[in-house]
PDB file of C-alpha atoms in Angstrom:
ATOM      1  CA  MET A 108      31.612   8.816 -10.795  1.00 95.00           C
ATOM      2  CA  LYS A 109      28.721   6.843 -12.244  1.00 97.00           C
ATOM      3  CA  ALA A 110      26.665   4.350 -10.314  1.00 98.00           C
ATOM      4  CA  ARG A 111      24.283   1.824 -11.773  1.00 98.00           C
ATOM      5  CA  VAL A 112      21.721   0.321  -9.441  1.00 98.00           C
ATOM      6  CA  HIS A 113      19.988  -2.856 -10.556  1.00 98.00           C
ATOM      7  CA  VAL A 114      16.784  -3.515  -8.661  1.00 98.00           C
ATOM      8  CA  THR A 115      15.253  -6.960  -9.020  1.00 96.00           C
ATOM      9  CA  LEU A 116      12.412  -8.808  -7.355  1.00 96.00           C
ATOM     10  CA  LYS A 117      13.632 -11.345  -4.818  1.00 95.00           C
ATOM     11  CA  PRO A 118      13.510 -14.988  -5.892  1.00 92.00           C
ATOM     12  CA  GLY A 119      10.095 -16.421  -5.080  1.00 88.00           C
ATOM     13  CA  VAL A 120       8.281 -13.088  -5.439  1.00 92.00           C
ATOM     14  CA  LEU A 121       5.748 -13.319  -8.265  1.00 88.00           C
ATOM     15  CA  ASP A 122       6.885 -11.294 -11.278  1.00 92.00           C
ATOM     16  CA  PRO A 123       3.895 -11.008 -13.643  1.00 90.00           C
ATOM     17  CA  GLN A 124       5.803  -8.701 -16.014  1.00 91.00           C
ATOM     18  CA  GLY A 125       8.601 -11.246 -16.295  1.00 94.00           C
ATOM     19  CA  LYS A 126       5.983 -13.917 -16.980  1.00 93.00           C
ATOM     20  CA  ALA A 127       4.452 -11.800 -19.760  1.00 93.00           C
ATOM     21  CA  ILE A 128       7.908 -11.378 -21.357  1.00 95.00           C
ATOM     22  CA  GLU A 129       8.491 -15.123 -21.085  1.00 94.00           C
ATOM     23  CA  HIS A 130       5.204 -15.857 -22.882  1.00 93.00           C
ATOM     24  CA  ALA A 131       5.836 -13.242 -25.598  1.00 94.00           C
ATOM     25  CA  LEU A 132       9.307 -14.641 -26.334  1.00 96.00           C
ATOM     26  CA  ASP A 133       7.832 -18.110 -26.491  1.00 94.00           C
ATOM     27  CA  THR A 134       5.197 -16.864 -28.965  1.00 94.00           C
ATOM     28  CA  LEU A 135       8.006 -15.453 -31.132  1.00 96.00           C
ATOM     29  CA  GLY A 136       9.518 -18.891 -31.278  1.00 96.00           C
ATOM     30  CA  PHE A 137      12.352 -18.471 -28.785  1.00 96.00           C
ATOM     31  CA  SER A 138      12.102 -21.807 -27.093  1.00 91.00           C
ATOM     32  CA  GLY A 139      14.006 -22.990 -24.063  1.00 91.00           C
ATOM     33  CA  ILE A 140      13.505 -19.931 -21.859  1.00 93.00           C
ATOM     34  CA  GLN A 141      13.147 -21.339 -18.386  1.00 93.00           C
ATOM     35  CA  GLU A 142      12.334 -18.055 -16.728  1.00 93.00           C
ATOM     36  CA  ALA A 143      12.322 -14.296 -17.419  1.00 94.00           C
ATOM     37  CA  ARG A 144      12.492 -11.785 -14.582  1.00 95.00           C
ATOM     38  CA  GLN A 145      12.058  -8.036 -15.042  1.00 95.00           C
ATOM     39  CA  GLY A 146      13.841  -5.458 -12.930  1.00 96.00           C
ATOM     40  CA  LYS A 147      14.840  -1.833 -13.202  1.00 96.00           C
ATOM     41  CA  LEU A 148      18.041   0.051 -13.778  1.00 98.00           C
ATOM     42  CA  ILE A 149      18.697   3.381 -12.084  1.00 98.00           C
ATOM     43  CA  GLU A 150      21.729   5.363 -13.272  1.00 98.00           C
ATOM     44  CA  LEU A 151      23.205   7.969 -10.979  1.00 98.00           C
ATOM     45  CA  ASN A 152      25.838  10.562 -11.753  1.00 97.00           C
ATOM     46  CA  LEU A 153      27.692  11.281  -8.522  1.00 97.00           C
ATOM     47  CA  ALA A 154      29.971  14.171  -7.627  1.00 96.00           C
ATOM     48  CA  GLU A 155      31.848  11.806  -5.312  1.00 96.00           C
ATOM     49  CA  SER A 156      35.062  10.358  -6.800  1.00 94.00           C
ATOM     50  CA  ASP A 157      36.103   7.981  -4.020  1.00 96.00           C
ATOM     51  CA  PRO A 158      34.622   4.552  -4.815  1.00 96.00           C
ATOM     52  CA  GLU A 159      34.270   3.495  -1.214  1.00 97.00           C
ATOM     53  CA  THR A 160      32.420   6.640  -0.154  1.00 97.00           C
ATOM     54  CA  ALA A 161      30.297   6.510  -3.307  1.00 97.00           C
ATOM     55  CA  ARG A 162      29.317   2.901  -2.642  1.00 98.00           C
ATOM     56  CA  ALA A 163      28.342   3.717   0.920  1.00 98.00           C
ATOM     57  CA  GLN A 164      26.201   6.627  -0.284  1.00 97.00           C
ATOM     58  CA  VAL A 165      24.432   4.551  -2.910  1.00 98.00           C
ATOM     59  CA  GLU A 166      23.890   1.703  -0.427  1.00 98.00           C
ATOM     60  CA  GLU A 167      22.054   4.146   1.823  1.00 97.00           C
ATOM     61  CA  MET A 168      19.988   5.456  -1.122  1.00 98.00           C
ATOM     62  CA  CYS A 169      19.003   1.874  -1.929  1.00 98.00           C
ATOM     63  CA  ARG A 170      17.949   1.112   1.623  1.00 96.00           C
ATOM     64  CA  LYS A 171      16.058   4.378   2.071  1.00 95.00           C
ATOM     65  CA  LEU A 172      14.324   4.708  -1.291  1.00 96.00           C
ATOM     66  CA  LEU A 173      15.543   2.947  -4.415  1.00 98.00           C
ATOM     67  CA  ALA A 174      14.659  -0.608  -3.386  1.00 97.00           C
ATOM     68  CA  ASN A 175      11.853  -1.982  -1.238  1.00 97.00           C
ATOM     69  CA  THR A 176      13.865  -4.620   0.584  1.00 95.00           C
ATOM     70  CA  VAL A 177      10.685  -6.484   1.572  1.00 95.00           C
ATOM     71  CA  ILE A 178      10.354  -7.649  -2.032  1.00 96.00           C
ATOM     72  CA  GLU A 179      13.452  -6.461  -3.911  1.00 97.00           C
ATOM     73  CA  ASN A 180      17.198  -7.040  -4.059  1.00 97.00           C
ATOM     74  CA  TYR A 181      19.646  -4.461  -5.350  1.00 98.00           C
ATOM     75  CA  ALA A 182      23.119  -4.569  -6.854  1.00 98.00           C
ATOM     76  CA  ILE A 183      25.427  -1.578  -7.262  1.00 98.00           C
ATOM     77  CA  GLU A 184      27.951  -1.113 -10.066  1.00 98.00           C
ATOM     78  CA  LEU A 185      30.410   1.791  -9.980  1.00 97.00           C
ATOM     79  CA  GLU A 186      32.251   3.278 -12.944  1.00 93.00           C
ATOM     80  CA  ALA A 187      34.920   6.000 -12.693  1.00 82.00           C
TER      81      ALA A 187
ATOM     82  CA  MET B 271     -14.437  12.453  15.925  1.00 97.00           C
ATOM     83  CA  LYS B 272     -11.854  14.809  14.464  1.00 98.00           C
ATOM     84  CA  SER B 273      -9.913  13.509  11.501  1.00 98.00           C
ATOM     85  CA  ALA B 274      -7.230  14.603   9.060  1.00 98.00           C
ATOM     86  CA  VAL B 275      -6.892  13.509   5.432  1.00 98.00           C
ATOM     87  CA  VAL B 276      -3.412  13.775   3.911  1.00 98.00           C
ATOM     88  CA  VAL B 277      -3.249  14.971   0.306  1.00 98.00           C
ATOM     89  CA  PHE B 278      -0.270  14.155  -1.923  1.00 97.00           C
ATOM     90  CA  PRO B 279       0.228  15.369  -5.500  1.00 97.00           C
ATOM     91  CA  GLY B 280      -1.741  12.730  -7.413  1.00 96.00           C
ATOM     92  CA  THR B 281      -4.181  11.900  -4.623  1.00 97.00           C
ATOM     93  CA  ASN B 282      -7.660  11.672  -6.161  1.00 97.00           C
ATOM     94  CA  ARG B 283      -9.850  10.035  -3.519  1.00 97.00           C
ATOM     95  CA  ASP B 284      -9.508  12.710  -0.863  1.00 98.00           C
ATOM     96  CA  LYS B 285     -12.978  14.115  -1.581  1.00 98.00           C
ATOM     97  CA  ASP B 286     -14.598  10.672  -1.448  1.00 97.00           C
ATOM     98  CA  MET B 287     -12.861  10.031   1.863  1.00 98.00           C
ATOM     99  CA  THR B 288     -13.812  13.464   3.199  1.00 98.00           C
ATOM    100  CA  ARG B 289     -17.468  12.865   2.361  1.00 98.00           C
ATOM    101  CA  ALA B 290     -17.493   9.434   3.986  1.00 98.00           C
ATOM    102  CA  LEU B 291     -15.819  10.731   7.166  1.00 98.00           C
ATOM    103  CA  GLU B 292     -18.075  13.767   7.347  1.00 98.00           C
ATOM    104  CA  GLY B 293     -21.143  11.618   6.731  1.00 98.00           C
ATOM    105  CA  ALA B 294     -20.242   9.324   9.605  1.00 98.00           C
ATOM    106  CA  SER B 295     -18.926  11.855  12.118  1.00 98.00           C
ATOM    107  CA  GLY B 296     -20.758  15.063  11.219  1.00 98.00           C
ATOM    108  CA  GLN B 297     -17.391  16.838  11.125  1.00 97.00           C
ATOM    109  CA  ALA B 298     -15.458  17.690   7.997  1.00 97.00           C
ATOM    110  CA  PRO B 299     -11.868  16.374   8.187  1.00 98.00           C
ATOM    111  CA  VAL B 300      -8.905  18.731   8.020  1.00 98.00           C
ATOM    112  CA  LEU B 301      -6.982  18.412   4.759  1.00 98.00           C
ATOM    113  CA  VAL B 302      -3.198  18.282   5.231  1.00 98.00           C
ATOM    114  CA  TRP B 303      -0.815  18.898   2.313  1.00 97.00           C
ATOM    115  CA  HIS B 304       2.087  16.456   1.924  1.00 96.00           C
ATOM    116  CA  LYS B 305       4.636  19.238   2.433  1.00 96.00           C
ATOM    117  CA  ASP B 306       3.127  20.253   5.773  1.00 96.00           C
ATOM    118  CA  THR B 307       5.160  19.215   8.768  1.00 94.00           C
ATOM    119  CA  GLU B 308       2.398  19.778  11.338  1.00 96.00           C
ATOM    120  CA  ILE B 309      -0.880  17.922  11.654  1.00 97.00           C
ATOM    121  CA  PRO B 310      -3.607  19.341  13.921  1.00 97.00           C
ATOM    122  CA  LYS B 311      -4.612  17.302  16.968  1.00 97.00           C
ATOM    123  CA  VAL B 312      -7.018  14.695  15.586  1.00 98.00           C
ATOM    124  CA  ASP B 313      -8.467  11.306  16.551  1.00 98.00           C
ATOM    125  CA  LEU B 314      -7.748   9.704  13.173  1.00 98.00           C
ATOM    126  CA  ILE B 315      -5.324  10.292  10.296  1.00 98.00           C
ATOM    127  CA  VAL B 316      -6.218   8.980   6.841  1.00 98.00           C
ATOM    128  CA  LEU B 317      -4.071   8.435   3.757  1.00 98.00           C
ATOM    129  CA  PRO B 318      -6.606   8.256   0.899  1.00 98.00           C
ATOM    130  CA  GLY B 319      -6.339   6.615  -2.507  1.00 98.00           C
ATOM    131  CA  GLY B 320      -4.934   7.958  -5.743  1.00 97.00           C
ATOM    132  CA  PHE B 321      -1.565   7.964  -7.444  1.00 96.00           C
ATOM    133  CA  ALA B 322       0.654   9.941  -5.093  1.00 95.00           C
ATOM    134  CA  HIS B 323       3.659  11.386  -6.938  1.00 94.00           C
ATOM    135  CA  GLY B 324       2.499   9.446 -10.007  1.00 93.00           C
ATOM    136  CA  ASP B 325       3.507   6.188  -8.310  1.00 93.00           C
ATOM    137  CA  TYR B 326       6.999   6.711  -9.757  1.00 93.00           C
ATOM    138  CA  LEU B 327       9.609   4.158  -8.699  1.00 94.00           C
ATOM    139  CA  ARG B 328       7.015   2.068  -6.806  1.00 96.00           C
ATOM    140  CA  ALA B 329       3.400   2.696  -5.784  1.00 96.00           C
ATOM    141  CA  GLY B 330       3.448   4.748  -2.582  1.00 96.00           C
ATOM    142  CA  ALA B 331       7.249   4.962  -2.401  1.00 96.00           C
ATOM    143  CA  MET B 332       7.554   8.731  -2.875  1.00 96.00           C
ATOM    144  CA  ALA B 333       4.521   9.413  -0.663  1.00 96.00           C
ATOM    145  CA  ALA B 334       6.134   7.431   2.140  1.00 97.00           C
ATOM    146  CA  ARG B 335       9.123   9.822   2.006  1.00 96.00           C
ATOM    147  CA  SER B 336       7.054  13.038   1.874  1.00 95.00           C
ATOM    148  CA  PRO B 337       7.760  15.609   4.631  1.00 96.00           C
ATOM    149  CA  VAL B 338       4.367  15.040   6.292  1.00 98.00           C
ATOM    150  CA  MET B 339       5.150  11.359   6.819  1.00 97.00           C
ATOM    151  CA  ARG B 340       7.611  12.106   9.603  1.00 97.00           C
ATOM    152  CA  GLU B 341       4.697  13.442  11.651  1.00 98.00           C
ATOM    153  CA  VAL B 342       2.359  10.649  10.510  1.00 98.00           C
ATOM    154  CA  VAL B 343       4.882   8.043  11.699  1.00 98.00           C
ATOM    155  CA  ALA B 344       5.404   9.876  15.002  1.00 98.00           C
ATOM    156  CA  ARG B 345       1.638  10.008  15.653  1.00 98.00           C
ATOM    157  CA  ALA B 346       1.197   6.365  14.704  1.00 98.00           C
ATOM    158  CA  GLU B 347       3.979   5.427  17.116  1.00 97.00           C
ATOM    159  CA  ARG B 348       2.094   7.276  19.850  1.00 97.00           C
ATOM    160  CA  GLY B 349      -0.997   5.190  19.020  1.00 97.00           C
ATOM    161  CA  VAL B 350      -3.023   7.698  16.993  1.00 98.00           C
ATOM    162  CA  PRO B 351      -5.278   5.601  14.712  1.00 98.00           C
ATOM    163  CA  LEU B 352      -4.233   5.632  11.080  1.00 98.00           C
ATOM    164  CA  LEU B 353      -6.169   4.406   8.051  1.00 98.00           C
ATOM    165  CA  GLY B 354      -4.698   3.931   4.577  1.00 98.00           C
ATOM    166  CA  VAL B 355      -6.864   3.051   1.595  1.00 98.00           C
ATOM    167  CA  CYS B 356      -5.486   1.801  -1.738  1.00 98.00           C
ATOM    168  CA  ASN B 357      -2.548   4.127  -2.510  1.00 98.00           C
ATOM    169  CA  GLY B 358      -2.616   5.031   1.192  1.00 98.00           C
ATOM    170  CA  PHE B 359      -2.159   1.327   2.030  1.00 98.00           C
ATOM    171  CA  GLN B 360       0.773   1.130  -0.392  1.00 98.00           C
ATOM    172  CA  ALA B 361       2.326   4.201   1.257  1.00 98.00           C
ATOM    173  CA  LEU B 362       1.896   2.694   4.741  1.00 98.00           C
ATOM    174  CA  THR B 363       3.747  -0.482   3.730  1.00 98.00           C
ATOM    175  CA  GLU B 364       6.456   1.622   2.062  1.00 97.00           C
ATOM    176  CA  ALA B 365       6.774   3.667   5.253  1.00 97.00           C
ATOM    177  CA  GLY B 366       7.177   0.484   7.281  1.00 97.00           C
ATOM    178  CA  LEU B 367       4.021   1.170   9.320  1.00 98.00           C
ATOM    179  CA  LEU B 368       2.389  -1.990   7.971  1.00 98.00           C
ATOM    180  CA  PRO B 369       4.084  -5.280   7.085  1.00 98.00           C
ATOM    181  CA  GLY B 370       4.361  -6.679   3.557  1.00 98.00           C
ATOM    182  CA  ALA B 371       4.286  -5.003   0.163  1.00 98.00           C
ATOM    183  CA  LEU B 372       1.879  -4.466  -2.732  1.00 97.00           C
ATOM    184  CA  LEU B 373       2.986  -5.951  -6.048  1.00 96.00           C
ATOM    185  CA  ARG B 374       1.547  -5.455  -9.527  1.00 95.00           C
ATOM    186  CA  ASN B 375      -1.772  -7.291 -10.036  1.00 96.00           C
ATOM    187  CA  ALA B 376      -1.081 -10.878 -11.047  1.00 94.00           C
ATOM    188  CA  ASP B 377      -2.894 -10.527 -14.404  1.00 93.00           C
ATOM    189  CA  LEU B 378      -1.160  -7.161 -15.134  1.00 92.00           C
ATOM    190  CA  LYS B 379      -4.545  -5.451 -15.543  1.00 95.00           C
ATOM    191  CA  PHE B 380      -5.949  -2.464 -13.723  1.00 97.00           C
ATOM    192  CA  VAL B 381      -8.937  -3.831 -11.834  1.00 97.00           C
ATOM    193  CA  CYS B 382     -12.029  -1.672 -11.241  1.00 97.00           C
ATOM    194  CA  ARG B 383     -15.105  -3.477  -9.959  1.00 97.00           C
ATOM    195  CA  THR B 384     -16.997  -4.547  -6.862  1.00 97.00           C
ATOM    196  CA  VAL B 385     -15.552  -7.260  -4.630  1.00 98.00           C
ATOM    197  CA  THR B 386     -16.813  -9.121  -1.583  1.00 98.00           C
ATOM    198  CA  LEU B 387     -14.775  -8.716   1.594  1.00 98.00           C
ATOM    199  CA  ARG B 388     -14.843 -10.971   4.641  1.00 98.00           C
ATOM    200  CA  VAL B 389     -14.122  -9.386   8.024  1.00 98.00           C
ATOM    201  CA  GLU B 390     -11.441 -11.487   9.717  1.00 98.00           C
ATOM    202  CA  ASN B 391     -11.028  -9.569  12.974  1.00 98.00           C
ATOM    203  CA  SER B 392     -13.917  -7.586  14.431  1.00 97.00           C
ATOM    204  CA  GLN B 393     -12.180  -6.822  17.735  1.00 97.00           C
ATOM    205  CA  THR B 394     -10.518  -3.590  16.614  1.00 98.00           C
ATOM    206  CA  LEU B 395     -11.328   0.096  16.692  1.00 98.00           C
ATOM    207  CA  PHE B 396     -11.908  -0.076  12.929  1.00 98.00           C
ATOM    208  CA  THR B 397     -14.116  -3.128  12.678  1.00 98.00           C
ATOM    209  CA  GLY B 398     -16.237  -3.079  15.835  1.00 97.00           C
ATOM    210  CA  ARG B 399     -19.522  -2.726  13.960  1.00 98.00           C
ATOM    211  CA  PHE B 400     -18.911  -5.960  12.070  1.00 98.00           C
ATOM    212  CA  GLU B 401     -19.156  -9.592  13.133  1.00 97.00           C
ATOM    213  CA  ALA B 402     -16.123 -11.779  12.452  1.00 95.00           C
ATOM    214  CA  GLY B 403     -16.785 -13.689   9.229  1.00 97.00           C
ATOM    215  CA  GLU B 404     -19.327 -11.142   7.996  1.00 97.00           C
ATOM    216  CA  THR B 405     -19.075 -10.244   4.305  1.00 98.00           C
ATOM    217  CA  PHE B 406     -19.796  -6.970   2.535  1.00 97.00           C
ATOM    218  CA  GLU B 407     -19.486  -5.462  -0.926  1.00 97.00           C
ATOM    219  CA  THR B 408     -17.117  -2.646  -1.796  1.00 97.00           C
ATOM    220  CA  PRO B 409     -15.362  -1.350  -4.939  1.00 98.00           C
ATOM    221  CA  VAL B 410     -11.697  -1.842  -5.818  1.00 98.00           C
ATOM    222  CA  ALA B 411      -9.726   0.241  -8.340  1.00 98.00           C
ATOM    223  CA  HIS B 412      -6.002  -0.442  -8.526  1.00 98.00           C
ATOM    224  CA  MET B 413      -3.025  -1.697 -10.540  1.00 97.00           C
ATOM    225  CA  ASP B 414      -0.763  -2.747  -7.657  1.00 97.00           C
ATOM    226  CA  GLY B 415      -2.944  -4.502  -5.120  1.00 98.00           C
ATOM    227  CA  ASN B 416      -1.297  -7.895  -5.012  1.00 97.00           C
ATOM    228  CA  TYR B 417      -0.431  -8.207  -1.328  1.00 98.00           C
ATOM    229  CA  PHE B 418       2.792 -10.079  -0.588  1.00 97.00           C
ATOM    230  CA  ILE B 419       4.570 -11.025   2.602  1.00 97.00           C
ATOM    231  CA  ASP B 420       7.192 -13.704   3.304  1.00 95.00           C
ATOM    232  CA  THR B 421       6.226 -17.004   4.971  1.00 95.00           C
ATOM    233  CA  GLU B 422       7.404 -15.971   8.399  1.00 97.00           C
ATOM    234  CA  GLY B 423       5.629 -12.607   8.228  1.00 97.00           C
ATOM    235  CA  HIS B 424       2.470 -14.293   6.961  1.00 98.00           C
ATOM    236  CA  LYS B 425       2.430 -16.632   9.954  1.00 98.00           C
ATOM    237  CA  ARG B 426       2.913 -13.674  12.312  1.00 98.00           C
ATOM    238  CA  LEU B 427      -0.019 -11.842  10.694  1.00 98.00           C
ATOM    239  CA  ALA B 428      -2.293 -14.852  11.016  1.00 98.00           C
ATOM    240  CA  ASP B 429      -1.247 -15.722  14.592  1.00 98.00           C
ATOM    241  CA  ASN B 430      -1.616 -12.145  15.786  1.00 98.00           C
ATOM    242  CA  GLY B 431      -5.036 -11.430  14.223  1.00 98.00           C
ATOM    243  CA  GLN B 432      -3.502  -8.856  11.884  1.00 98.00           C
ATOM    244  CA  ILE B 433      -5.401  -9.948   8.794  1.00 98.00           C
ATOM    245  CA  ALA B 434      -8.270  -7.446   8.635  1.00 98.00           C
ATOM    246  CA  PHE B 435     -10.129  -8.429   5.460  1.00 98.00           C
ATOM    247  CA  ARG B 436      -9.920 -11.188   2.872  1.00 98.00           C
ATOM    248  CA  TYR B 437     -11.434 -11.267  -0.619  1.00 98.00           C
ATOM    249  CA  ALA B 438     -14.270 -13.790  -0.483  1.00 98.00           C
ATOM    250  CA  GLU B 439     -16.940 -15.398  -2.604  1.00 96.00           C
ATOM    251  CA  GLY B 440     -20.125 -13.364  -2.494  1.00 93.00           C
ATOM    252  CA  ALA B 441     -22.550 -11.240  -4.449  1.00 90.00           C
ATOM    253  CA  ALA B 442     -19.812  -9.508  -6.486  1.00 88.00           C
ATOM    254  CA  ALA B 443     -19.282 -10.905  -9.988  1.00 88.00           C
ATOM    255  CA  GLY B 444     -15.909 -12.283 -11.121  1.00 90.00           C
ATOM    256  CA  PRO B 445     -13.171 -14.142  -9.273  1.00 94.00           C
ATOM    257  CA  ALA B 446     -13.172 -13.440  -5.526  1.00 97.00           C
ATOM    258  CA  ASN B 447      -9.509 -12.397  -5.467  1.00 98.00           C
ATOM    259  CA  PRO B 448      -9.089  -9.576  -8.004  1.00 98.00           C
ATOM    260  CA  ASN B 449      -5.291  -9.217  -7.939  1.00 97.00           C
ATOM    261  CA  GLY B 450      -3.612 -12.458  -6.885  1.00 97.00           C
ATOM    262  CA  ALA B 451      -2.996 -11.295  -3.291  1.00 98.00           C
ATOM    263  CA  LEU B 452      -1.367 -13.895  -1.065  1.00 97.00           C
ATOM    264  CA  ASP B 453      -3.922 -15.796   1.031  1.00 98.00           C
ATOM    265  CA  ASP B 454      -6.650 -13.506  -0.442  1.00 98.00           C
ATOM    266  CA  ILE B 455      -5.492 -10.720   1.887  1.00 98.00           C
ATOM    267  CA  ALA B 456      -7.266  -7.402   1.180  1.00 98.00           C
ATOM    268  CA  GLY B 457      -6.273  -5.485   4.316  1.00 98.00           C
ATOM    269  CA  VAL B 458      -3.966  -5.766   7.333  1.00 98.00           C
ATOM    270  CA  PHE B 459      -3.447  -4.213  10.751  1.00 98.00           C
ATOM    271  CA  ASN B 460      -0.215  -3.329  12.485  1.00 98.00           C
ATOM    272  CA  GLU B 461       0.616  -5.318  15.628  1.00 98.00           C
ATOM    273  CA  THR B 462      -1.366  -3.067  17.953  1.00 98.00           C
ATOM    274  CA  LYS B 463      -4.357  -2.807  15.533  1.00 98.00           C
ATOM    275  CA  THR B 464      -4.167   0.986  15.524  1.00 98.00           C
ATOM    276  CA  VAL B 465      -3.105   1.135  11.876  1.00 98.00           C
ATOM    277  CA  LEU B 466      -5.275  -0.361   9.110  1.00 98.00           C
ATOM    278  CA  GLY B 467      -4.452  -0.528   5.415  1.00 98.00           C
ATOM    279  CA  LEU B 468      -6.719  -1.986   2.751  1.00 98.00           C
ATOM    280  CA  MET B 469      -6.829  -2.012  -1.048  1.00 98.00           C
ATOM    281  CA  PRO B 470     -10.640  -1.704  -1.530  1.00 98.00           C
ATOM    282  CA  HIS B 471     -12.480   1.616  -1.238  1.00 98.00           C
ATOM    283  CA  PRO B 472     -15.160   1.459   1.493  1.00 98.00           C
ATOM    284  CA  GLU B 473     -15.507   5.260   1.181  1.00 98.00           C
ATOM    285  CA  ASP B 474     -16.983   4.614  -2.256  1.00 98.00           C
ATOM    286  CA  ALA B 475     -19.759   2.457  -0.840  1.00 98.00           C
ATOM    287  CA  THR B 476     -21.327   5.005   1.499  1.00 98.00           C
ATOM    288  CA  ASP B 477     -24.034   6.660  -0.617  1.00 97.00           C
ATOM    289  CA  PRO B 478     -26.998   4.926  -2.309  1.00 96.00           C
ATOM    290  CA  LEU B 479     -25.849   6.575  -5.562  1.00 95.00           C
ATOM    291  CA  HIS B 480     -22.640   4.519  -5.300  1.00 95.00           C
ATOM    292  CA  GLY B 481     -24.759   1.403  -5.802  1.00 93.00           C
ATOM    293  CA  GLY B 482     -24.288   0.225  -2.223  1.00 95.00           C
ATOM    294  CA  THR B 483     -23.736   1.535   1.285  1.00 98.00           C
ATOM    295  CA  ASP B 484     -21.886  -1.391   2.916  1.00 98.00           C
ATOM    296  CA  GLY B 485     -18.829   0.787   3.544  1.00 98.00           C
ATOM    297  CA  ARG B 486     -20.746   2.920   6.054  1.00 98.00           C
ATOM    298  CA  LYS B 487     -20.354   0.244   8.701  1.00 98.00           C
ATOM    299  CA  LEU B 488     -16.606   0.721   8.717  1.00 98.00           C
ATOM    300  CA  PHE B 489     -16.820   4.493   9.121  1.00 98.00           C
ATOM    301  CA  ASP B 490     -19.672   4.317  11.655  1.00 98.00           C
ATOM    302  CA  GLY B 491     -17.619   1.824  13.666  1.00 98.00           C
ATOM    303  CA  ILE B 492     -14.532   4.049  13.612  1.00 98.00           C
ATOM    304  CA  VAL B 493     -16.589   7.066  14.729  1.00 98.00           C
ATOM    305  CA  GLU B 494     -18.179   5.020  17.507  1.00 98.00           C
ATOM    306  CA  ALA B 495     -14.772   3.842  18.733  1.00 98.00           C
ATOM    307  CA  LEU B 496     -13.119   7.259  18.599  1.00 98.00           C
ATOM    308  CA  SER B 497     -15.844   9.639  19.782  1.00 93.00           C
TER     309      SER B 497
END
């Protein structure tokens, strides 16, 4: 089973990389971008095949390592 | 004063820290490898600067989960003084021993220069040689030094005297705040003031060849408090 973990900065936390992307897109002439936020994607290949168990495992990985919950949110996507 | 300096793969300020501690205390610190699970009985544990585990995932994140950290956390919980500088500060926030987090510098640039620090709380085992409000010069060298904490946490820090140092106007050239840190915060204590983390490198302002010796006061104060 595959898991995709999206880690993003919480709303309100300054994202200078997102800001830089926003400015670069604006320079390229893409107008109307109200905000760009940058995050990261972590792909995991799991031996586990039960979605519920897999989700619980990945949740724990997120809390213990993959996301710093002081500043980041995470979202988990599972794919059989 | 007996001290231990923890070395992670990627740590590069352990020698600077060792020299500063030895200069102040007359005793060379014990070096502890990140895979060690035992730390000798010491009066102070230090996490020095560098790029532990290459700063993969987040600065200090892997270091905070190194085997040695279980013992570091246990000692800190028993009140053993703990100092984290730069990457060591990042690791202490990642380990939950200090509040807040260190984000990428606001201007996305690695900053390497001298800054002026203002001492905000001089009533601690780390800062006893300073007067509150006193300023001193010390180098910074980091990419992720932008201190962040939520509004509630920020209020708790301020109310409880947990803000150790702020970036301030002074002799150092350039903007006072080098990284966009919230409320100009350069260093914080834990609630009991037995753990200190700061982004600047006072260990690199302890020899006249460094261009300044202001950092000595911090180390002399620690030695005085712990000897």
